[in-house]
Amino acid sequence: MKIALFNDNRLGVVADGRVYDLTETVPWDARCAQDSLEQFIEKFEYWKPQIEIGLTSFPSHPLQEVKLRAPVPKPSKLLAAPVNYLNHQSEMNAQFNNAPFTIEKLGLFLKAPSSIIGPEETVYLPRKDRRYDYEAELAFVIGKKAKNVSAEKAGEYIFGYFALMDMTLRGPEERCWRKSFDTCTPIGPWIVTSDEIPNPNELQIRLWVNDELKQDANVRDTIWNCYTCLAKASEIMTLYPGDIITTGTPEGIGPITKGDRVRIQVERIGEFSVNVDFAEDQE
Ligand code: MN
């Protein structure tokens, strides 16, 4: 099932080019969309059959007539994987570092949840004199409380998957500092529930800047796959429904600047685009 937030954070299911509105069917307060989403996630097995049976009876809109929102608007945690693809590891160490680093040495890092935006929004780059890069990633949202979960069991704790752009300032600052600017985490276009993704570790990820293909890789080339990322994170901290883990970017990173249009696509999930501008050119 494709779970979307749309317009003023209403809850929808996307099917056959339409968005079916569940806002009046399940408990949902659009002013507290994250809280509502977490409750919906925890009760999803209860709601799922009713939604499937009643879907076409719910009010609906053509997909192109709604404004999609970030499908996970305000998670308590947004964890991210650094240098998690072997070919990107070589690229990073060649360009930015003399000492090689690996995800095994670094672990995951926290990125500010307040950096999240949705499809068709604008990424505002705060500093004109610094380099910002796009990073295409597969991300997932936690489905139930997880602590010390093994990689073998990790799939049971994932509610669903979506595409994420980890817009990144290059430079010597801490990752948290360089990756937490407002608007620098576009996510979307919706959550695809785990039952529709039998193997998340085999999905193709692509990213274009101004229709030029820049990244084209498969999650199978990660060093820590989705399940290992969840397992490792749950050794350190309790993961809660609604938390996000993003699994890192493959090779092909490069700079973005004002006027760019960036599009991400993940196999079996979908695609969305964002625009890029300089923050200081705004009011
Ligand atoms: Mn990243």
PDB file of N, CA and C in Angstrom, residues 202-270:
ATOM      1  N   GLU A 202      17.439  -4.949  -2.824  1.00  0.00           N
ATOM      2  CA  GLU A 202      17.644  -5.201  -4.260  1.00  0.00           C
ATOM      3  C   GLU A 202      17.017  -4.095  -5.097  1.00  0.00           C
ATOM      4  N   LEU A 203      16.849  -2.903  -4.541  1.00  0.00           N
ATOM      5  CA  LEU A 203      16.146  -1.849  -5.277  1.00  0.00           C
ATOM      6  C   LEU A 203      17.130  -0.941  -6.017  1.00  0.00           C
ATOM      7  N   GLN A 204      16.759  -0.555  -7.233  1.00  0.00           N
ATOM      8  CA  GLN A 204      17.582   0.368  -8.020  1.00  0.00           C
ATOM      9  C   GLN A 204      17.246   1.811  -7.620  1.00  0.00           C
ATOM     10  N   ILE A 205      18.265   2.625  -7.450  1.00  0.00           N
ATOM     11  CA  ILE A 205      18.107   4.040  -7.081  1.00  0.00           C
ATOM     12  C   ILE A 205      18.700   4.887  -8.186  1.00  0.00           C
ATOM     13  N   ARG A 206      17.954   5.926  -8.620  1.00  0.00           N
ATOM     14  CA  ARG A 206      18.486   6.836  -9.648  1.00  0.00           C
ATOM     15  C   ARG A 206      18.234   8.279  -9.237  1.00  0.00           C
ATOM     16  N   LEU A 207      19.138   9.141  -9.667  1.00  0.00           N
ATOM     17  CA  LEU A 207      18.967  10.580  -9.418  1.00  0.00           C
ATOM     18  C   LEU A 207      19.425  11.368 -10.634  1.00  0.00           C
ATOM     19  N   TRP A 208      18.628  12.373 -10.994  1.00  0.00           N
ATOM     20  CA  TRP A 208      18.934  13.255 -12.121  1.00  0.00           C
ATOM     21  C   TRP A 208      19.037  14.697 -11.617  1.00  0.00           C
ATOM     22  N   VAL A 209      19.961  15.454 -12.194  1.00  0.00           N
ATOM     23  CA  VAL A 209      19.964  16.905 -12.014  1.00  0.00           C
ATOM     24  C   VAL A 209      19.674  17.496 -13.379  1.00  0.00           C
ATOM     25  N   ASN A 210      18.590  18.262 -13.462  1.00  0.00           N
ATOM     26  CA  ASN A 210      18.173  18.867 -14.742  1.00  0.00           C
ATOM     27  C   ASN A 210      18.112  17.813 -15.858  1.00  0.00           C
ATOM     28  N   ASP A 211      17.514  16.671 -15.532  1.00  0.00           N
ATOM     29  CA  ASP A 211      17.306  15.561 -16.468  1.00  0.00           C
ATOM     30  C   ASP A 211      18.591  14.864 -16.905  1.00  0.00           C
ATOM     31  N   GLU A 212      19.706  15.170 -16.286  1.00  0.00           N
ATOM     32  CA  GLU A 212      20.947  14.433 -16.556  1.00  0.00           C
ATOM     33  C   GLU A 212      21.134  13.383 -15.459  1.00  0.00           C
ATOM     34  N   LEU A 213      21.231  12.119 -15.864  1.00  0.00           N
ATOM     35  CA  LEU A 213      21.364  11.035 -14.882  1.00  0.00           C
ATOM     36  C   LEU A 213      22.723  11.120 -14.176  1.00  0.00           C
ATOM     37  N   LYS A 214      22.694  11.201 -12.851  1.00  0.00           N
ATOM     38  CA  LYS A 214      23.922  11.366 -12.076  1.00  0.00           C
ATOM     39  C   LYS A 214      24.245  10.155 -11.202  1.00  0.00           C
ATOM     40  N   GLN A 215      23.209   9.515 -10.681  1.00  0.00           N
ATOM     41  CA  GLN A 215      23.428   8.339  -9.833  1.00  0.00           C
ATOM     42  C   GLN A 215      22.517   7.222 -10.331  1.00  0.00           C
ATOM     43  N   ASP A 216      23.042   6.015 -10.361  1.00  0.00           N
ATOM     44  CA  ASP A 216      22.285   4.868 -10.863  1.00  0.00           C
ATOM     45  C   ASP A 216      22.920   3.632 -10.239  1.00  0.00           C
ATOM     46  N   ALA A 217      22.330   3.140  -9.172  1.00  0.00           N
ATOM     47  CA  ALA A 217      22.980   2.073  -8.411  1.00  0.00           C
ATOM     48  C   ALA A 217      21.922   1.224  -7.732  1.00  0.00           C
ATOM     49  N   ASN A 218      22.370   0.150  -7.117  1.00  0.00           N
ATOM     50  CA  ASN A 218      21.442  -0.784  -6.492  1.00  0.00           C
ATOM     51  C   ASN A 218      21.782  -0.942  -5.013  1.00  0.00           C
ATOM     52  N   VAL A 219      20.747  -1.047  -4.193  1.00  0.00           N
ATOM     53  CA  VAL A 219      20.933  -1.170  -2.741  1.00  0.00           C
ATOM     54  C   VAL A 219      21.756  -2.425  -2.395  1.00  0.00           C
ATOM     55  N   ARG A 220      21.811  -3.379  -3.332  1.00  0.00           N
ATOM     56  CA  ARG A 220      22.592  -4.586  -3.021  1.00  0.00           C
ATOM     57  C   ARG A 220      24.084  -4.276  -2.821  1.00  0.00           C
ATOM     58  N   ASP A 221      24.523  -3.091  -3.277  1.00  0.00           N
ATOM     59  CA  ASP A 221      25.934  -2.731  -3.119  1.00  0.00           C
ATOM     60  C   ASP A 221      26.230  -1.968  -1.823  1.00  0.00           C
ATOM     61  N   THR A 222      25.250  -1.920  -0.928  1.00  0.00           N
ATOM     62  CA  THR A 222      25.530  -1.314   0.378  1.00  0.00           C
ATOM     63  C   THR A 222      26.454  -2.214   1.190  1.00  0.00           C
ATOM     64  N   ILE A 223      27.167  -1.596   2.113  1.00  0.00           N
ATOM     65  CA  ILE A 223      28.001  -2.352   3.040  1.00  0.00           C
ATOM     66  C   ILE A 223      27.122  -2.869   4.192  1.00  0.00           C
ATOM     67  N   TRP A 224      26.350  -1.968   4.789  1.00  0.00           N
ATOM     68  CA  TRP A 224      25.292  -2.374   5.736  1.00  0.00           C
ATOM     69  C   TRP A 224      23.974  -2.249   4.995  1.00  0.00           C
ATOM     70  N   ASN A 225      23.261  -3.339   4.771  1.00  0.00           N
ATOM     71  CA  ASN A 225      21.974  -3.233   4.095  1.00  0.00           C
ATOM     72  C   ASN A 225      20.921  -2.691   5.066  1.00  0.00           C
ATOM     73  N   CYS A 226      19.670  -2.575   4.591  1.00  0.00           N
ATOM     74  CA  CYS A 226      18.604  -1.990   5.431  1.00  0.00           C
ATOM     75  C   CYS A 226      18.522  -2.686   6.782  1.00  0.00           C
ATOM     76  N   TYR A 227      18.584  -4.004   6.757  1.00  0.00           N
ATOM     77  CA  TYR A 227      18.388  -4.775   7.986  1.00  0.00           C
ATOM     78  C   TYR A 227      19.565  -4.598   8.951  1.00  0.00           C
ATOM     79  N   THR A 228      20.764  -4.531   8.392  1.00  0.00           N
ATOM     80  CA  THR A 228      21.936  -4.314   9.251  1.00  0.00           C
ATOM     81  C   THR A 228      21.909  -2.919   9.860  1.00  0.00           C
ATOM     82  N   CYS A 229      21.512  -1.918   9.061  1.00  0.00           N
ATOM     83  CA  CYS A 229      21.401  -0.550   9.608  1.00  0.00           C
ATOM     84  C   CYS A 229      20.443  -0.534  10.798  1.00  0.00           C
ATOM     85  N   LEU A 230      19.278  -1.170  10.639  1.00  0.00           N
ATOM     86  CA  LEU A 230      18.308  -1.174  11.741  1.00  0.00           C
ATOM     87  C   LEU A 230      18.875  -1.907  12.955  1.00  0.00           C
ATOM     88  N   ALA A 231      19.480  -3.053  12.710  1.00  0.00           N
ATOM     89  CA  ALA A 231      20.034  -3.844  13.814  1.00  0.00           C
ATOM     90  C   ALA A 231      21.105  -3.068  14.572  1.00  0.00           C
ATOM     91  N   LYS A 232      22.021  -2.454  13.829  1.00  0.00           N
ATOM     92  CA  LYS A 232      23.112  -1.705  14.472  1.00  0.00           C
ATOM     93  C   LYS A 232      22.557  -0.513  15.251  1.00  0.00           C
ATOM     94  N   ALA A 233      21.612   0.211  14.659  1.00  0.00           N
ATOM     95  CA  ALA A 233      21.026   1.373  15.352  1.00  0.00           C
ATOM     96  C   ALA A 233      20.325   0.938  16.625  1.00  0.00           C
ATOM     97  N   SER A 234      19.623  -0.205  16.567  1.00  0.00           N
ATOM     98  CA  SER A 234      18.843  -0.642  17.731  1.00  0.00           C
ATOM     99  C   SER A 234      19.732  -1.165  18.856  1.00  0.00           C
ATOM    100  N   GLU A 235      21.016  -1.403  18.560  1.00  0.00           N
ATOM    101  CA  GLU A 235      21.962  -1.735  19.647  1.00  0.00           C
ATOM    102  C   GLU A 235      22.251  -0.489  20.481  1.00  0.00           C
ATOM    103  N   ILE A 236      22.171   0.669  19.829  1.00  0.00           N
ATOM    104  CA  ILE A 236      22.558   1.923  20.487  1.00  0.00           C
ATOM    105  C   ILE A 236      21.371   2.598  21.152  1.00  0.00           C
ATOM    106  N   MET A 237      20.237   2.644  20.450  1.00  0.00           N
ATOM    107  CA  MET A 237      19.083   3.412  20.934  1.00  0.00           C
ATOM    108  C   MET A 237      17.799   2.682  20.592  1.00  0.00           C
ATOM    109  N   THR A 238      16.756   2.971  21.372  1.00  0.00           N
ATOM    110  CA  THR A 238      15.440   2.417  21.066  1.00  0.00           C
ATOM    111  C   THR A 238      14.875   3.154  19.867  1.00  0.00           C
ATOM    112  N   LEU A 239      14.426   2.405  18.878  1.00  0.00           N
ATOM    113  CA  LEU A 239      13.787   2.983  17.694  1.00  0.00           C
ATOM    114  C   LEU A 239      12.276   2.909  17.897  1.00  0.00           C
ATOM    115  N   TYR A 240      11.592   3.993  17.543  1.00  0.00           N
ATOM    116  CA  TYR A 240      10.154   4.077  17.759  1.00  0.00           C
ATOM    117  C   TYR A 240       9.414   4.154  16.430  1.00  0.00           C
ATOM    118  N   PRO A 241       8.149   3.733  16.422  1.00  0.00           N
ATOM    119  CA  PRO A 241       7.350   3.895  15.202  1.00  0.00           C
ATOM    120  C   PRO A 241       7.413   5.344  14.736  1.00  0.00           C
ATOM    121  N   GLY A 242       7.644   5.536  13.459  1.00  0.00           N
ATOM    122  CA  GLY A 242       7.734   6.889  12.916  1.00  0.00           C
ATOM    123  C   GLY A 242       9.154   7.400  12.784  1.00  0.00           C
ATOM    124  N   ASP A 243      10.130   6.731  13.399  1.00  0.00           N
ATOM    125  CA  ASP A 243      11.536   7.122  13.205  1.00  0.00           C
ATOM    126  C   ASP A 243      11.989   6.713  11.793  1.00  0.00           C
ATOM    127  N   ILE A 244      12.976   7.461  11.287  1.00  0.00           N
ATOM    128  CA  ILE A 244      13.494   7.208   9.932  1.00  0.00           C
ATOM    129  C   ILE A 244      14.955   6.761  10.000  1.00  0.00           C
ATOM    130  N   ILE A 245      15.283   5.774   9.174  1.00  0.00           N
ATOM    131  CA  ILE A 245      16.692   5.460   8.905  1.00  0.00           C
ATOM    132  C   ILE A 245      16.904   5.585   7.397  1.00  0.00           C
ATOM    133  N   THR A 246      17.947   6.303   6.995  1.00  0.00           N
ATOM    134  CA  THR A 246      18.280   6.398   5.574  1.00  0.00           C
ATOM    135  C   THR A 246      19.631   5.728   5.343  1.00  0.00           C
ATOM    136  N   THR A 247      19.742   5.013   4.216  1.00  0.00           N
ATOM    137  CA  THR A 247      20.760   3.967   4.108  1.00  0.00           C
ATOM    138  C   THR A 247      22.020   4.378   3.345  1.00  0.00           C
ATOM    139  N   GLY A 248      22.168   5.666   3.052  1.00  0.00           N
ATOM    140  CA  GLY A 248      23.407   6.125   2.427  1.00  0.00           C
ATOM    141  C   GLY A 248      23.302   6.215   0.917  1.00  0.00           C
ATOM    142  N   THR A 249      24.316   6.831   0.324  1.00  0.00           N
ATOM    143  CA  THR A 249      24.256   7.123  -1.115  1.00  0.00           C
ATOM    144  C   THR A 249      25.342   6.383  -1.882  1.00  0.00           C
ATOM    145  N   PRO A 250      25.048   6.000  -3.125  1.00  0.00           N
ATOM    146  CA  PRO A 250      26.065   5.359  -3.969  1.00  0.00           C
ATOM    147  C   PRO A 250      26.962   6.391  -4.645  1.00  0.00           C
ATOM    148  N   GLU A 251      27.825   5.936  -5.517  1.00  0.00           N
ATOM    149  CA  GLU A 251      28.744   6.842  -6.219  1.00  0.00           C
ATOM    150  C   GLU A 251      27.966   7.772  -7.157  1.00  0.00           C
ATOM    151  N   GLY A 252      28.642   8.860  -7.538  1.00  0.00           N
ATOM    152  CA  GLY A 252      28.042   9.785  -8.492  1.00  0.00           C
ATOM    153  C   GLY A 252      27.574  11.088  -7.870  1.00  0.00           C
ATOM    154  N   ILE A 253      27.941  11.324  -6.613  1.00  0.00           N
ATOM    155  CA  ILE A 253      27.554  12.592  -5.991  1.00  0.00           C
ATOM    156  C   ILE A 253      28.161  13.771  -6.743  1.00  0.00           C
ATOM    157  N   GLY A 254      27.543  14.933  -6.573  1.00  0.00           N
ATOM    158  CA  GLY A 254      28.056  16.126  -7.228  1.00  0.00           C
ATOM    159  C   GLY A 254      27.298  17.338  -6.739  1.00  0.00           C
ATOM    160  N   PRO A 255      27.752  18.517  -7.117  1.00  0.00           N
ATOM    161  CA  PRO A 255      27.182  19.744  -6.559  1.00  0.00           C
ATOM    162  C   PRO A 255      25.826  20.136  -7.137  1.00  0.00           C
ATOM    163  N   ILE A 256      25.071  20.862  -6.339  1.00  0.00           N
ATOM    164  CA  ILE A 256      23.819  21.481  -6.781  1.00  0.00           C
ATOM    165  C   ILE A 256      23.930  22.982  -6.563  1.00  0.00           C
ATOM    166  N   THR A 257      23.159  23.729  -7.355  1.00  0.00           N
ATOM    167  CA  THR A 257      23.151  25.185  -7.185  1.00  0.00           C
ATOM    168  C   THR A 257      21.796  25.752  -7.580  1.00  0.00           C
ATOM    169  N   LYS A 258      21.653  27.046  -7.325  1.00  0.00           N
ATOM    170  CA  LYS A 258      20.404  27.755  -7.631  1.00  0.00           C
ATOM    171  C   LYS A 258      19.913  27.452  -9.044  1.00  0.00           C
ATOM    172  N   GLY A 259      18.640  27.155  -9.160  1.00  0.00           N
ATOM    173  CA  GLY A 259      18.044  26.901 -10.468  1.00  0.00           C
ATOM    174  C   GLY A 259      17.991  25.438 -10.848  1.00  0.00           C
ATOM    175  N   ASP A 260      18.719  24.581 -10.106  1.00  0.00           N
ATOM    176  CA  ASP A 260      18.695  23.152 -10.440  1.00  0.00           C
ATOM    177  C   ASP A 260      17.350  22.533 -10.062  1.00  0.00           C
ATOM    178  N   ARG A 261      17.022  21.494 -10.827  1.00  0.00           N
ATOM    179  CA  ARG A 261      15.876  20.670 -10.491  1.00  0.00           C
ATOM    180  C   ARG A 261      16.405  19.248 -10.312  1.00  0.00           C
ATOM    181  N   VAL A 262      16.140  18.667  -9.159  1.00  0.00           N
ATOM    182  CA  VAL A 262      16.709  17.364  -8.809  1.00  0.00           C
ATOM    183  C   VAL A 262      15.572  16.355  -8.679  1.00  0.00           C
ATOM    184  N   ARG A 263      15.749  15.208  -9.358  1.00  0.00           N
ATOM    185  CA  ARG A 263      14.712  14.172  -9.359  1.00  0.00           C
ATOM    186  C   ARG A 263      15.299  12.872  -8.840  1.00  0.00           C
ATOM    187  N   ILE A 264      14.600  12.217  -7.955  1.00  0.00           N
ATOM    188  CA  ILE A 264      15.031  10.916  -7.417  1.00  0.00           C
ATOM    189  C   ILE A 264      13.969   9.872  -7.741  1.00  0.00           C
ATOM    190  N   GLN A 265      14.444   8.667  -8.009  1.00  0.00           N
ATOM    191  CA  GLN A 265      13.527   7.559  -8.312  1.00  0.00           C
ATOM    192  C   GLN A 265      14.048   6.308  -7.623  1.00  0.00           C
ATOM    193  N   VAL A 266      13.165   5.585  -6.944  1.00  0.00           N
ATOM    194  CA  VAL A 266      13.534   4.296  -6.371  1.00  0.00           C
ATOM    195  C   VAL A 266      12.564   3.244  -6.911  1.00  0.00           C
ATOM    196  N   GLU A 267      13.142   2.165  -7.396  1.00  0.00           N
ATOM    197  CA  GLU A 267      12.371   1.052  -7.956  1.00  0.00           C
ATOM    198  C   GLU A 267      11.290   0.591  -6.963  1.00  0.00           C
ATOM    199  N   ARG A 268      10.110   0.300  -7.454  1.00  0.00           N
ATOM    200  CA  ARG A 268       8.938  -0.154  -6.697  1.00  0.00           C
ATOM    201  C   ARG A 268       8.354   0.904  -5.777  1.00  0.00           C
ATOM    202  N   ILE A 269       9.001   2.070  -5.690  1.00  0.00           N
ATOM    203  CA  ILE A 269       8.487   3.118  -4.802  1.00  0.00           C
ATOM    204  C   ILE A 269       7.910   4.265  -5.625  1.00  0.00           C
ATOM    205  N   GLY A 270       8.737   4.866  -6.489  1.00  0.00           N
ATOM    206  CA  GLY A 270       8.259   5.991  -7.282  1.00  0.00           C
ATOM    207  C   GLY A 270       9.307   7.072  -7.353  1.00  0.00           C
TER     208      GLY A 270
END
